[in-house]
mmCIF file of C-alpha atoms in Angstrom:
data_model
loop_
_atom_site.group_PDB
_atom_site.id
_atom_site.type_symbol
_atom_site.label_atom_id
_atom_site.label_comp_id
_atom_site.label_asym_id
_atom_site.label_seq_id
_atom_site.Cartn_x
_atom_site.Cartn_y
_atom_site.Cartn_z
ATOM 1 C CA MET A 6 -13.305 -16.974 -20.491
ATOM 2 C CA GLU A 7 -15.586 -19.918 -21.253
ATOM 3 C CA LYS A 8 -16.753 -22.112 -18.406
ATOM 4 C CA GLY A 9 -14.733 -25.303 -18.206
ATOM 5 C CA LYS A 10 -11.660 -23.740 -19.821
ATOM 6 C CA ARG A 11 -10.097 -22.688 -16.518
ATOM 7 C CA GLU A 12 -6.537 -23.958 -15.985
ATOM 8 C CA SER A 13 -5.625 -22.200 -12.710
ATOM 9 C CA ARG A 14 -6.934 -21.770 -9.167
ATOM 10 C CA PHE A 15 -7.710 -18.153 -9.977
ATOM 11 C CA ILE A 16 -8.807 -16.013 -12.884
ATOM 12 C CA TYR A 17 -8.467 -12.378 -13.893
ATOM 13 C CA GLU A 18 -11.453 -10.142 -14.526
ATOM 14 C CA CYS A 19 -11.196 -6.754 -16.236
ATOM 15 C CA ILE A 20 -12.684 -4.057 -14.028
ATOM 16 C CA GLY A 21 -13.799 -2.223 -17.154
ATOM 17 C CA CYS A 22 -15.365 -4.649 -19.610
ATOM 18 C CA GLY A 23 -15.772 -7.593 -17.214
ATOM 19 C CA LYS A 24 -14.053 -10.060 -19.521
ATOM 20 C CA GLN A 25 -12.349 -12.939 -17.722
ATOM 21 C CA TYR A 26 -8.982 -14.515 -18.480
ATOM 22 C CA ASP A 27 -6.968 -17.499 -17.354
ATOM 23 C CA PRO A 28 -3.527 -16.316 -16.150
ATOM 24 C CA VAL A 29 -1.907 -18.521 -18.799
ATOM 25 C CA GLU A 30 -3.474 -16.159 -21.349
ATOM 26 C CA VAL A 31 -2.703 -12.756 -19.845
ATOM 27 C CA LEU A 32 0.025 -11.417 -17.543
ATOM 28 C CA TYR A 33 -0.851 -7.772 -17.052
ATOM 29 C CA LEU A 34 -3.759 -5.784 -18.533
ATOM 30 C CA CYS A 35 -6.965 -6.706 -20.331
ATOM 31 C CA PRO A 36 -5.805 -7.038 -23.967
ATOM 32 C CA SER A 37 -8.998 -5.513 -25.304
ATOM 33 C CA CYS A 38 -9.356 -2.489 -23.029
ATOM 34 C CA SER A 39 -5.680 -1.616 -22.809
ATOM 35 C CA ARG A 40 -5.271 -1.820 -26.589
ATOM 36 C CA GLU A 41 -8.283 0.343 -27.296
ATOM 37 C CA ASN A 42 -7.540 2.902 -24.598
ATOM 38 C CA ARG A 43 -3.743 3.257 -24.589
ATOM 39 C CA THR A 44 -3.921 7.061 -24.383
ATOM 40 C CA ASP A 45 -6.663 7.229 -21.769
ATOM 41 C CA ASN A 46 -6.186 8.931 -18.411
ATOM 42 C CA PRO A 47 -6.533 7.040 -16.192
ATOM 43 C CA PRO A 48 -5.379 3.809 -17.896
ATOM 44 C CA ALA A 49 -8.003 1.152 -18.607
ATOM 45 C CA GLY A 50 -7.782 -2.620 -18.521
ATOM 46 C CA VAL A 51 -6.628 -3.233 -14.952
ATOM 47 C CA LEU A 52 -7.345 -6.820 -13.919
ATOM 48 C CA LYS A 53 -8.800 -8.074 -10.650
ATOM 49 C CA THR A 54 -7.814 -11.516 -9.322
ATOM 50 C CA LEU A 55 -10.718 -13.785 -8.393
ATOM 51 C CA TYR A 56 -10.853 -17.184 -6.695
ATOM 52 C CA ASP A 57 -13.544 -19.834 -6.500
ATOM 53 C CA TYR A 58 -15.118 -18.332 -3.399
ATOM 54 C CA HIS A 59 -18.212 -20.530 -3.574
ATOM 55 C CA SER A 60 -16.193 -23.752 -3.472
ATOM 56 C CA LEU A 61 -13.977 -22.443 -0.689
ATOM 57 C CA LYS A 62 -17.046 -21.360 1.258
ATOM 58 C CA ARG A 63 -18.587 -24.811 0.880
ATOM 59 C CA GLN A 64 -15.444 -26.330 2.398
ATOM 60 C CA GLY A 65 -16.352 -24.592 5.649
ATOM 61 C CA LEU A 66 -12.946 -23.012 6.190
ATOM 62 C CA ASP A 67 -12.776 -20.828 9.258
ATOM 63 C CA PHE A 68 -10.322 -17.961 9.586
ATOM 64 C CA LYS A 69 -7.951 -19.917 11.808
ATOM 65 C CA GLN A 70 -7.581 -22.616 9.153
ATOM 66 C CA LEU A 71 -7.033 -19.975 6.498
ATOM 67 C CA SER A 72 -4.367 -18.288 8.606
ATOM 68 C CA GLU A 73 -2.599 -21.549 9.420
ATOM 69 C CA SER A 74 -2.272 -22.265 5.702
ATOM 70 C CA SER A 75 -0.740 -18.780 5.188
ATOM 71 C CA PHE A 76 -3.836 -17.868 3.132
ATOM 72 C CA LYS A 77 -2.687 -20.078 0.265
ATOM 73 C CA GLU A 78 -6.301 -20.661 -0.803
ATOM 74 C CA VAL A 79 -6.604 -16.995 -1.779
ATOM 75 C CA LEU A 80 -3.098 -16.280 -3.057
ATOM 76 C CA PRO A 81 -1.945 -16.869 -6.660
ATOM 77 C CA LEU A 82 0.931 -19.218 -5.807
ATOM 78 C CA LYS A 83 1.349 -22.955 -6.284
ATOM 79 C CA ASN A 84 3.730 -23.338 -3.355
ATOM 80 C CA MET A 85 4.084 -20.995 -0.383
ATOM 81 C CA LYS A 86 7.767 -21.991 -0.229
ATOM 82 C CA SER A 87 8.238 -19.836 -3.325
ATOM 83 C CA LEU A 88 7.954 -16.781 -1.070
ATOM 84 C CA PRO A 89 11.197 -15.134 0.106
ATOM 85 C CA LEU A 90 12.932 -16.183 3.301
ATOM 86 C CA LEU A 91 12.749 -12.597 4.543
ATOM 87 C CA LYS A 92 9.895 -12.075 6.976
ATOM 88 C CA VAL A 93 7.337 -10.083 5.022
ATOM 89 C CA GLY A 94 4.068 -9.141 6.691
ATOM 90 C CA ASN A 95 2.900 -10.086 10.165
ATOM 91 C CA THR A 96 3.891 -6.565 11.151
ATOM 92 C CA PRO A 97 3.043 -5.254 14.610
ATOM 93 C CA GLY A 98 -0.123 -3.395 15.465
ATOM 94 C CA TYR A 99 -0.641 -1.193 18.503
ATOM 95 C CA PHE A 100 -3.683 0.124 20.352
ATOM 96 C CA PHE A 101 -3.238 3.593 21.843
ATOM 97 C CA ARG A 102 -5.781 4.822 24.381
ATOM 98 C CA GLN A 103 -4.585 8.410 24.343
ATOM 99 C CA LEU A 104 -2.458 10.912 22.440
ATOM 100 C CA GLY A 105 -0.417 13.070 24.774
ATOM 101 C CA GLU A 106 -2.389 13.636 27.943
ATOM 102 C CA LYS A 107 -5.765 13.425 26.229
ATOM 103 C CA LYS A 108 -7.690 10.155 26.486
ATOM 104 C CA LEU A 109 -9.384 9.141 23.265
ATOM 105 C CA PRO A 110 -13.137 8.344 23.162
ATOM 106 C CA PHE A 111 -12.533 5.876 20.324
ATOM 107 C CA ARG A 112 -10.152 2.949 19.810
ATOM 108 C CA LEU A 113 -7.050 3.837 17.808
ATOM 109 C CA PHE A 114 -4.955 1.087 16.212
ATOM 110 C CA PHE A 115 -1.730 1.699 14.312
ATOM 111 C CA LYS A 116 -0.554 -0.945 11.849
ATOM 112 C CA ASP A 117 3.190 -0.385 11.444
ATOM 113 C CA ASP A 118 4.210 -1.739 8.057
ATOM 114 C CA GLY A 119 7.434 0.203 8.299
ATOM 115 C CA GLN A 120 8.653 -2.942 10.101
ATOM 116 C CA ASN A 121 8.805 -4.952 6.876
ATOM 117 C CA PRO A 122 12.284 -6.050 5.648
ATOM 118 C CA THR A 123 12.891 -2.960 3.485
ATOM 119 C CA TRP A 124 10.826 -0.763 5.866
ATOM 120 C CA SER A 125 7.891 -0.441 3.516
ATOM 121 C CA PHE A 126 4.395 -1.823 2.926
ATOM 122 C CA LYS A 127 5.500 -2.459 -0.667
ATOM 123 C CA ASP A 128 7.300 -5.630 0.458
ATOM 124 C CA ARG A 129 3.930 -7.387 0.517
ATOM 125 C CA ALA A 130 3.501 -6.882 -3.217
ATOM 126 C CA SER A 131 7.149 -7.557 -4.051
ATOM 127 C CA ALA A 132 7.083 -10.868 -2.165
ATOM 128 C CA VAL A 133 4.114 -12.245 -4.118
ATOM 129 C CA VAL A 134 5.365 -10.932 -7.474
ATOM 130 C CA SER A 135 8.838 -12.364 -6.829
ATOM 131 C CA ALA A 136 7.403 -15.750 -5.817
ATOM 132 C CA TYR A 137 5.172 -15.893 -8.912
ATOM 133 C CA ALA A 138 8.101 -14.959 -11.144
ATOM 134 C CA LYS A 139 10.143 -17.699 -9.490
ATOM 135 C CA GLU A 140 7.456 -20.280 -10.235
ATOM 136 C CA LYS A 141 7.219 -19.112 -13.849
ATOM 137 C CA GLY A 142 10.981 -19.061 -14.453
ATOM 138 C CA TYR A 143 11.543 -15.306 -14.811
ATOM 139 C CA LYS A 144 15.057 -14.279 -13.783
ATOM 140 C CA THR A 145 14.715 -10.488 -14.052
ATOM 141 C CA ILE A 146 11.984 -8.259 -12.634
ATOM 142 C CA VAL A 147 11.599 -4.586 -13.525
ATOM 143 C CA ALA A 148 9.698 -1.793 -11.780
ATOM 144 C CA ALA A 149 9.242 1.944 -11.966
ATOM 145 C CA SER A 150 9.252 3.618 -8.586
ATOM 146 C CA THR A 151 9.585 6.872 -6.673
ATOM 147 C CA GLY A 152 11.598 4.837 -4.202
ATOM 148 C CA ASN A 153 9.688 2.447 -1.942
ATOM 149 C CA ALA A 154 8.516 -0.054 -4.551
ATOM 150 C CA GLY A 155 11.974 -0.028 -6.096
ATOM 151 C CA SER A 156 13.902 -0.545 -2.883
ATOM 152 C CA SER A 157 11.383 -3.206 -1.899
ATOM 153 C CA LEU A 158 11.744 -5.144 -5.138
ATOM 154 C CA ALA A 159 15.527 -4.790 -5.003
ATOM 155 C CA GLY A 160 15.686 -6.210 -1.479
ATOM 156 C CA ILE A 161 13.255 -9.050 -2.112
ATOM 157 C CA CYS A 162 15.018 -10.022 -5.346
ATOM 158 C CA ALA A 163 18.367 -10.013 -3.532
ATOM 159 C CA SER A 164 16.953 -12.539 -1.065
ATOM 160 C CA GLN A 165 15.573 -14.686 -3.905
ATOM 161 C CA GLY A 166 18.600 -14.695 -6.192
ATOM 162 C CA GLN A 167 16.724 -12.718 -8.843
ATOM 163 C CA LYS A 168 17.835 -9.687 -10.845
ATOM 164 C CA ALA A 169 16.014 -6.388 -10.335
ATOM 165 C CA VAL A 170 15.995 -3.366 -12.651
ATOM 166 C CA ILE A 171 14.583 -0.235 -11.026
ATOM 167 C CA MET A 172 13.655 2.892 -12.983
ATOM 168 C CA VAL A 173 13.333 5.981 -10.793
ATOM 169 C CA PRO A 174 12.737 9.700 -11.318
ATOM 170 C CA GLU A 175 16.130 11.347 -10.867
ATOM 171 C CA LYS A 176 14.784 13.417 -7.948
ATOM 172 C CA ALA A 177 13.713 10.419 -5.827
ATOM 173 C CA PRO A 178 14.848 10.545 -2.144
ATOM 174 C CA LEU A 179 18.490 9.593 -1.602
ATOM 175 C CA ALA A 180 17.732 7.105 1.203
ATOM 176 C CA LYS A 181 15.543 5.033 -1.108
ATOM 177 C CA LEU A 182 18.030 5.189 -3.968
ATOM 178 C CA THR A 183 20.768 4.123 -1.572
ATOM 179 C CA GLN A 184 18.759 1.037 -0.622
ATOM 180 C CA ILE A 185 18.277 0.087 -4.265
ATOM 181 C CA ILE A 186 21.994 0.295 -4.983
ATOM 182 C CA MET A 187 23.011 -1.520 -1.800
ATOM 183 C CA TYR A 188 20.699 -4.419 -2.639
ATOM 184 C CA GLY A 189 22.607 -4.825 -5.906
ATOM 185 C CA ALA A 190 19.808 -3.903 -8.289
ATOM 186 C CA GLN A 191 20.395 -2.133 -11.597
ATOM 187 C CA ILE A 192 19.177 1.405 -10.972
ATOM 188 C CA VAL A 193 18.085 3.541 -13.924
ATOM 189 C CA PRO A 194 17.569 7.245 -13.084
ATOM 190 C CA VAL A 195 15.105 8.788 -15.529
ATOM 191 C CA LYS A 196 14.997 12.459 -16.476
ATOM 192 C CA GLY A 197 11.303 13.005 -15.875
ATOM 193 C CA THR A 198 8.372 12.040 -13.694
ATOM 194 C CA TYR A 199 7.331 8.720 -12.179
ATOM 195 C CA ASP A 200 4.829 8.338 -15.003
ATOM 196 C CA GLU A 201 7.602 8.641 -17.583
ATOM 197 C CA ALA A 202 9.706 6.084 -15.711
ATOM 198 C CA PHE A 203 6.629 3.825 -15.658
ATOM 199 C CA GLU A 204 6.216 4.013 -19.436
ATOM 200 C CA LEU A 205 9.906 3.275 -19.997
ATOM 201 C CA SER A 206 9.656 0.182 -17.793
ATOM 202 C CA ILE A 207 6.760 -1.103 -19.915
ATOM 203 C CA LYS A 208 8.791 -0.639 -23.089
ATOM 204 C CA ALA A 209 11.725 -2.472 -21.472
ATOM 205 C CA THR A 210 9.418 -5.321 -20.446
ATOM 206 C CA GLU A 211 8.310 -5.736 -24.041
ATOM 207 C CA ALA A 212 11.840 -5.363 -25.433
ATOM 208 C CA PHE A 213 13.737 -7.675 -23.071
ATOM 209 C CA GLY A 214 11.137 -10.169 -21.834
ATOM 210 C CA TRP A 215 11.474 -9.163 -18.181
ATOM 211 C CA TYR A 216 8.675 -9.667 -15.651
ATOM 212 C CA ASN A 217 7.086 -6.366 -14.600
ATOM 213 C CA ARG A 218 6.138 -5.547 -11.021
ATOM 214 C CA ASN A 219 4.516 -2.164 -11.654
ATOM 215 C CA THR A 220 1.489 -1.426 -9.546
ATOM 216 C CA ALA A 221 -1.817 -1.162 -11.428
ATOM 217 C CA TYR A 222 -0.129 -3.035 -14.267
ATOM 218 C CA ASN A 223 0.713 -6.367 -12.658
ATOM 219 C CA PRO A 224 -2.529 -7.554 -10.977
ATOM 220 C CA LEU A 225 -0.631 -9.631 -8.404
ATOM 221 C CA THR A 226 0.655 -6.541 -6.583
ATOM 222 C CA ILE A 227 -2.834 -6.085 -5.154
ATOM 223 C CA GLU A 228 -2.862 -9.740 -4.083
ATOM 224 C CA GLY A 229 0.253 -9.101 -2.031
ATOM 225 C CA LYS A 230 -1.046 -5.885 -0.539
ATOM 226 C CA LYS A 231 -4.405 -7.366 0.449
ATOM 227 C CA THR A 232 -2.692 -9.541 3.073
ATOM 228 C CA VAL A 233 -2.647 -6.550 5.416
ATOM 229 C CA ALA A 234 -6.441 -6.846 5.696
ATOM 230 C CA PHE A 235 -6.131 -10.483 6.781
ATOM 231 C CA GLU A 236 -3.654 -9.485 9.482
ATOM 232 C CA LEU A 237 -5.802 -6.607 10.698
ATOM 233 C CA PHE A 238 -8.798 -8.920 10.965
ATOM 234 C CA GLU A 239 -6.720 -11.340 13.031
ATOM 235 C CA GLN A 240 -5.094 -8.685 15.233
ATOM 236 C CA LEU A 241 -8.482 -7.148 15.995
ATOM 237 C CA GLY A 242 -9.846 -10.449 17.295
ATOM 238 C CA GLU A 243 -11.421 -11.540 13.988
ATOM 239 C CA LYS A 244 -13.438 -8.358 13.785
ATOM 240 C CA VAL A 245 -13.726 -5.795 11.003
ATOM 241 C CA PRO A 246 -12.687 -2.283 12.083
ATOM 242 C CA ASP A 247 -15.087 0.612 11.650
ATOM 243 C CA ARG A 248 -12.627 2.716 9.656
ATOM 244 C CA VAL A 249 -9.250 2.188 8.034
ATOM 245 C CA PHE A 250 -7.252 5.286 7.089
ATOM 246 C CA VAL A 251 -5.000 4.737 4.069
ATOM 247 C CA SER A 252 -2.629 7.099 2.252
ATOM 248 C CA VAL A 253 -3.402 7.214 -1.458
ATOM 249 C CA GLY A 254 -1.233 7.752 -4.525
ATOM 250 C CA ASP A 255 -1.806 5.343 -7.413
ATOM 251 C CA GLY A 256 -4.837 3.812 -5.697
ATOM 252 C CA VAL A 257 -3.274 0.360 -5.362
ATOM 253 C CA ILE A 258 -2.815 0.180 -1.590
ATOM 254 C CA ILE A 259 -6.384 1.266 -0.886
ATOM 255 C CA SER A 260 -7.575 -1.309 -3.445
ATOM 256 C CA GLY A 261 -5.471 -3.954 -1.721
ATOM 257 C CA VAL A 262 -7.040 -3.156 1.649
ATOM 258 C CA TYR A 263 -10.493 -3.372 0.113
ATOM 259 C CA LYS A 264 -9.652 -6.587 -1.766
ATOM 260 C CA GLY A 265 -8.488 -8.343 1.409
ATOM 261 C CA PHE A 266 -11.631 -7.501 3.326
ATOM 262 C CA GLU A 267 -13.747 -8.330 0.284
ATOM 263 C CA ASP A 268 -12.155 -11.781 0.097
ATOM 264 C CA LEU A 269 -13.083 -12.385 3.731
ATOM 265 C CA TYR A 270 -16.608 -11.156 3.002
ATOM 266 C CA LYS A 271 -16.986 -13.455 -0.027
ATOM 267 C CA LEU A 272 -15.736 -16.391 2.015
ATOM 268 C CA GLY A 273 -18.467 -15.742 4.581
ATOM 269 C CA LEU A 274 -15.949 -15.008 7.348
ATOM 270 C CA THR A 275 -17.417 -11.565 7.977
ATOM 271 C CA ASP A 276 -20.763 -9.946 7.280
ATOM 272 C CA ARG A 277 -19.600 -6.402 6.637
ATOM 273 C CA MET A 278 -16.908 -4.205 5.120
ATOM 274 C CA PRO A 279 -15.020 -1.406 6.887
ATOM 275 C CA VAL A 280 -15.265 2.210 5.836
ATOM 276 C CA VAL A 281 -11.939 2.811 4.132
ATOM 277 C CA VAL A 282 -10.808 6.449 4.145
ATOM 278 C CA GLY A 283 -8.450 7.364 1.324
ATOM 279 C CA VAL A 284 -6.202 10.286 2.240
ATOM 280 C CA GLN A 285 -4.301 12.338 -0.322
ATOM 281 C CA SER A 286 -2.167 15.444 -0.091
ATOM 282 C CA GLU A 287 -3.760 18.615 -1.428
ATOM 283 C CA GLY A 288 -0.624 18.889 -3.572
ATOM 284 C CA SER A 289 -1.355 15.581 -5.316
ATOM 285 C CA ASP A 290 -5.080 14.912 -5.218
ATOM 286 C CA ASN A 291 -5.752 13.455 -8.656
ATOM 287 C CA LEU A 292 -7.611 10.433 -7.307
ATOM 288 C CA VAL A 293 -9.764 12.136 -4.681
ATOM 289 C CA ARG A 294 -10.589 15.141 -6.861
ATOM 290 C CA ASN A 295 -11.758 13.025 -9.803
ATOM 291 C CA LEU A 296 -13.866 10.455 -7.961
ATOM 292 C CA ASP A 297 -17.167 11.951 -9.067
ATOM 293 C CA CYS A 298 -16.041 13.845 -12.168
ATOM 294 C CA PRO A 299 -17.301 12.753 -15.611
ATOM 295 C CA VAL A 300 -14.006 13.767 -17.255
ATOM 296 C CA PHE A 301 -10.676 12.913 -15.594
ATOM 297 C CA GLU A 302 -8.524 16.009 -15.113
ATOM 298 C CA VAL A 303 -4.796 15.732 -14.404
ATOM 299 C CA LYS A 304 -3.090 18.266 -12.160
ATOM 300 C CA PRO A 305 0.713 17.983 -11.711
ATOM 301 C CA GLY A 306 1.618 16.784 -8.222
ATOM 302 C CA THR A 307 3.525 19.151 -5.931
ATOM 303 C CA THR A 308 3.458 17.386 -2.548
ATOM 304 C CA MET A 309 6.667 16.718 -0.615
ATOM 305 C CA ALA A 310 5.228 13.273 0.269
ATOM 306 C CA ASP A 311 6.925 11.722 -2.744
ATOM 307 C CA SER A 312 5.509 8.205 -2.402
ATOM 308 C CA ILE A 313 1.976 9.500 -2.947
ATOM 309 C CA SER A 314 2.854 12.154 -5.515
ATOM 310 C CA VAL A 315 1.231 10.829 -8.681
ATOM 311 C CA ASP A 316 -0.049 12.725 -11.709
ATOM 312 C CA VAL A 317 -2.004 9.802 -13.198
ATOM 313 C CA PRO A 318 -3.295 7.357 -10.537
ATOM 314 C CA ARG A 319 -3.014 4.169 -12.553
ATOM 315 C CA ASN A 320 -5.395 2.181 -10.378
ATOM 316 C CA PHE A 321 -7.975 4.948 -10.294
ATOM 317 C CA LEU A 322 -10.795 2.929 -11.835
ATOM 318 C CA MET A 323 -10.526 0.029 -9.396
ATOM 319 C CA ALA A 324 -10.080 2.316 -6.394
ATOM 320 C CA ARG A 325 -13.086 4.380 -7.451
ATOM 321 C CA ASP A 326 -15.202 1.256 -7.878
ATOM 322 C CA PHE A 327 -14.282 -0.005 -4.410
ATOM 323 C CA ILE A 328 -14.912 3.379 -2.767
ATOM 324 C CA HIS A 329 -18.318 3.764 -4.414
ATOM 325 C CA LYS A 330 -19.399 0.139 -3.917
ATOM 326 C CA TYR A 331 -18.534 0.015 -0.219
ATOM 327 C CA ARG A 332 -19.317 3.660 0.610
ATOM 328 C CA GLY A 333 -15.770 4.647 1.386
ATOM 329 C CA GLU A 334 -14.537 8.139 2.074
ATOM 330 C CA ALA A 335 -11.854 10.275 0.438
ATOM 331 C CA ILE A 336 -10.278 13.445 1.802
ATOM 332 C CA THR A 337 -7.263 15.670 1.285
ATOM 333 C CA VAL A 338 -4.882 17.156 3.832
ATOM 334 C CA SER A 339 -2.193 19.802 3.457
ATOM 335 C CA ASP A 340 1.522 19.058 3.465
ATOM 336 C CA GLN A 341 1.793 20.956 6.728
ATOM 337 C CA GLU A 342 -0.892 18.744 8.274
ATOM 338 C CA ILE A 343 1.097 15.716 7.119
ATOM 339 C CA LEU A 344 4.310 16.990 8.725
ATOM 340 C CA ASP A 345 2.423 17.877 11.923
ATOM 341 C CA ALA A 346 0.868 14.404 11.979
ATOM 342 C CA ALA A 347 4.293 12.780 11.585
ATOM 343 C CA ALA A 348 5.574 14.752 14.567
ATOM 344 C CA ILE A 349 2.525 13.993 16.742
ATOM 345 C CA LEU A 350 2.797 10.325 15.848
ATOM 346 C CA ALA A 351 6.487 10.061 16.657
ATOM 347 C CA ARG A 352 6.278 11.982 19.951
ATOM 348 C CA ASN A 353 3.238 10.151 21.265
ATOM 349 C CA THR A 354 3.760 6.601 20.037
ATOM 350 C CA GLY A 355 7.440 6.155 19.252
ATOM 351 C CA ILE A 356 6.580 5.307 15.615
ATOM 352 C CA PHE A 357 8.531 7.343 13.061
ATOM 353 C CA ALA A 358 6.679 7.330 9.740
ATOM 354 C CA GLU A 359 7.621 8.891 6.424
ATOM 355 C CA PRO A 360 5.336 11.727 5.213
ATOM 356 C CA ALA A 361 3.494 9.511 2.730
ATOM 357 C CA ALA A 362 2.570 7.191 5.589
ATOM 358 C CA ALA A 363 1.800 9.984 8.046
ATOM 359 C CA ALA A 364 -0.814 11.295 5.606
ATOM 360 C CA ALA A 365 -3.106 8.494 6.791
ATOM 361 C CA PHE A 366 -2.750 9.689 10.388
ATOM 362 C CA ALA A 367 -3.357 13.270 9.249
ATOM 363 C CA GLY A 368 -6.620 11.954 7.838
ATOM 364 C CA LEU A 369 -7.612 10.483 11.185
ATOM 365 C CA LEU A 370 -6.728 13.753 12.950
ATOM 366 C CA HIS A 371 -8.925 15.549 10.414
ATOM 367 C CA HIS A 372 -11.835 13.236 11.228
ATOM 368 C CA GLN A 373 -11.225 13.645 14.957
ATOM 369 C CA ALA A 374 -11.218 17.450 14.686
ATOM 370 C CA ASN A 375 -14.512 17.336 12.781
ATOM 371 C CA ASN A 376 -16.172 14.883 15.222
ATOM 372 C CA LEU A 377 -16.499 12.183 12.574
ATOM 373 C CA LEU A 378 -15.282 9.293 14.749
ATOM 374 C CA PRO A 379 -18.052 7.800 16.893
ATOM 375 C CA ALA A 380 -17.300 6.962 20.510
ATOM 376 C CA ASN A 381 -16.077 3.391 20.999
ATOM 377 C CA SER A 382 -15.497 2.933 17.265
ATOM 378 C CA THR A 383 -12.364 1.078 16.130
ATOM 379 C CA ASN A 384 -10.173 3.102 13.805
ATOM 380 C CA VAL A 385 -7.083 1.762 12.063
ATOM 381 C CA VAL A 386 -4.270 3.909 10.683
ATOM 382 C CA LEU A 387 -2.150 2.046 8.145
ATOM 383 C CA LEU A 388 1.433 3.286 8.301
ATOM 384 C CA THR A 389 3.145 2.275 5.102
ATOM 385 C CA GLY A 390 6.780 3.309 5.497
ATOM 386 C CA SER A 391 9.525 4.219 7.948
ATOM 387 C CA GLY A 392 10.496 7.842 8.516
ATOM 388 C CA LEU A 393 14.097 6.925 7.782
ATOM 389 C CA LYS A 394 13.020 6.580 4.156
ATOM 390 C CA ASP A 395 12.744 10.328 3.653
ATOM 391 C CA LEU A 396 14.662 12.446 6.167
ATOM 392 C CA LYS A 397 14.834 15.397 3.792
ATOM 393 C CA ALA A 398 11.091 16.023 4.053
ATOM 394 C CA VAL A 399 11.214 16.563 7.827
ATOM 395 C CA LYS A 400 14.538 18.405 7.860
ATOM 396 C CA GLU A 401 12.975 21.876 8.087
ATOM 397 C CA SER A 402 10.984 20.954 11.180
ATOM 398 C CA LEU A 403 14.030 19.713 13.102
ATOM 399 C CA LYS A 404 15.620 22.030 15.663
ATOM 400 C CA MET A 405 19.096 20.934 16.703
ATOM 401 C CA PRO A 406 20.489 22.785 19.766
ATOM 402 C CA ALA A 407 23.944 24.299 19.563
ATOM 403 C CA ALA A 408 26.692 22.280 21.230
ATOM 404 C CA ILE A 409 27.570 23.145 24.812
ATOM 405 C CA GLY A 410 30.654 22.699 26.933
ATOM 406 C CA PRO A 411 30.841 19.612 29.170
ATOM 407 C CA ASN A 412 29.706 21.372 32.359
ATOM 408 C CA ILE A 413 26.517 21.451 34.405
ATOM 409 C CA ASP A 414 25.965 25.201 34.219
ATOM 410 C CA GLU A 415 25.734 25.247 30.441
ATOM 411 C CA LEU A 416 23.509 22.160 30.624
ATOM 412 C CA LYS A 417 21.113 23.997 32.957
ATOM 413 C CA ILE A 418 20.875 26.865 30.478
ATOM 414 C CA LEU A 419 20.140 24.503 27.592
ATOM 415 C CA LEU A 420 17.504 22.348 29.282
ATOM 416 C CA PRO A 421 13.878 23.426 29.769
ATOM 417 C CA LYS A 422 12.930 24.009 33.408
ATOM 418 C CA HIS A 423 10.612 20.998 33.701
ATOM 419 C CA LEU A 424 13.577 18.699 33.144
ATOM 420 C CA THR A 425 15.681 20.260 35.881
ATOM 421 C CA THR A 426 12.995 20.354 38.557
ATOM 422 C CA LYS A 427 13.204 17.485 41.054
#
């Protein structure tokens, strides 16, 4: 984009070719890269949203001023009143000094984004996309989803008076499908994978003129997700944590975390970036496994953590660039480690997270077991969804006692001794 031609407060820059666009020109992908590489794995042409950081920095804004304005200077909206009435973001964070009876040598902070309106981190992206669509006059928004993004968009659209069309793999978890239907969205079960539902949603966007929310397709989803970094910075006393553990599927959430901290860095509000640790299931490791490979190899996902089960991580290129540029880390954990982490988390903190979210905590436990967390370091675990989203995944680990008669003798037999000792 030529200098002086800019019509908006922000621009898009292709992470591949570096070409810049005014948002009045382009809605989704870089026209050049996406046209020339339509069959590439992973997809090319993903756009990054940039602001005039130099001008904002010259204004001398401090973080308090930025927060009081609801970060409007670094969000792609004309009016913050375009956002939904539902309370999205500003989710609670908790420091825990110990797990069980063991005191921790490092600081552990859980960010519980399962407390968003539809119990998912995805509400951050849906809120910004919905608000932008509202400002641009779009009445219908479409998304492909394994569940969370779909239920999120459905709920946010219901609060905004917008229509939502959600395309889901037919095997998506019932709880998430139930949410979509209850919010009044048009649900479209697709015989196939998430990637096939994704492609159908793109065709529908082109055919019907809908606005598309898909992650790693609509660049504004990352702008919504980056707000978690602003909140973490504020909740940690305007300090950057040493590590942030993030579950990874498409690579959009980890990119959003990076983008938020990068915005703060470019504004001169911090002088460093955190180490972001991307955590994938061994059963769906297409992002982690390909980070340093010259040729991208797809392996079908088999993890029970459905929200991070992705064959083609559509934001791979941006996530890889962030991880390499800021010396991030990427690891895999087993499905059993994820289920164990979910149980440890729930029993020691009272936070019930779905498997896809608990993967981030499994990553921290992996680092702890391998002595990779320095004493007194601050480590954040981003929990992206409520455990009520996917009860089926934890069903096998639940042990329900048989019913007893209403008498004290049978109760004594049922209870463990430590509960009956005065």
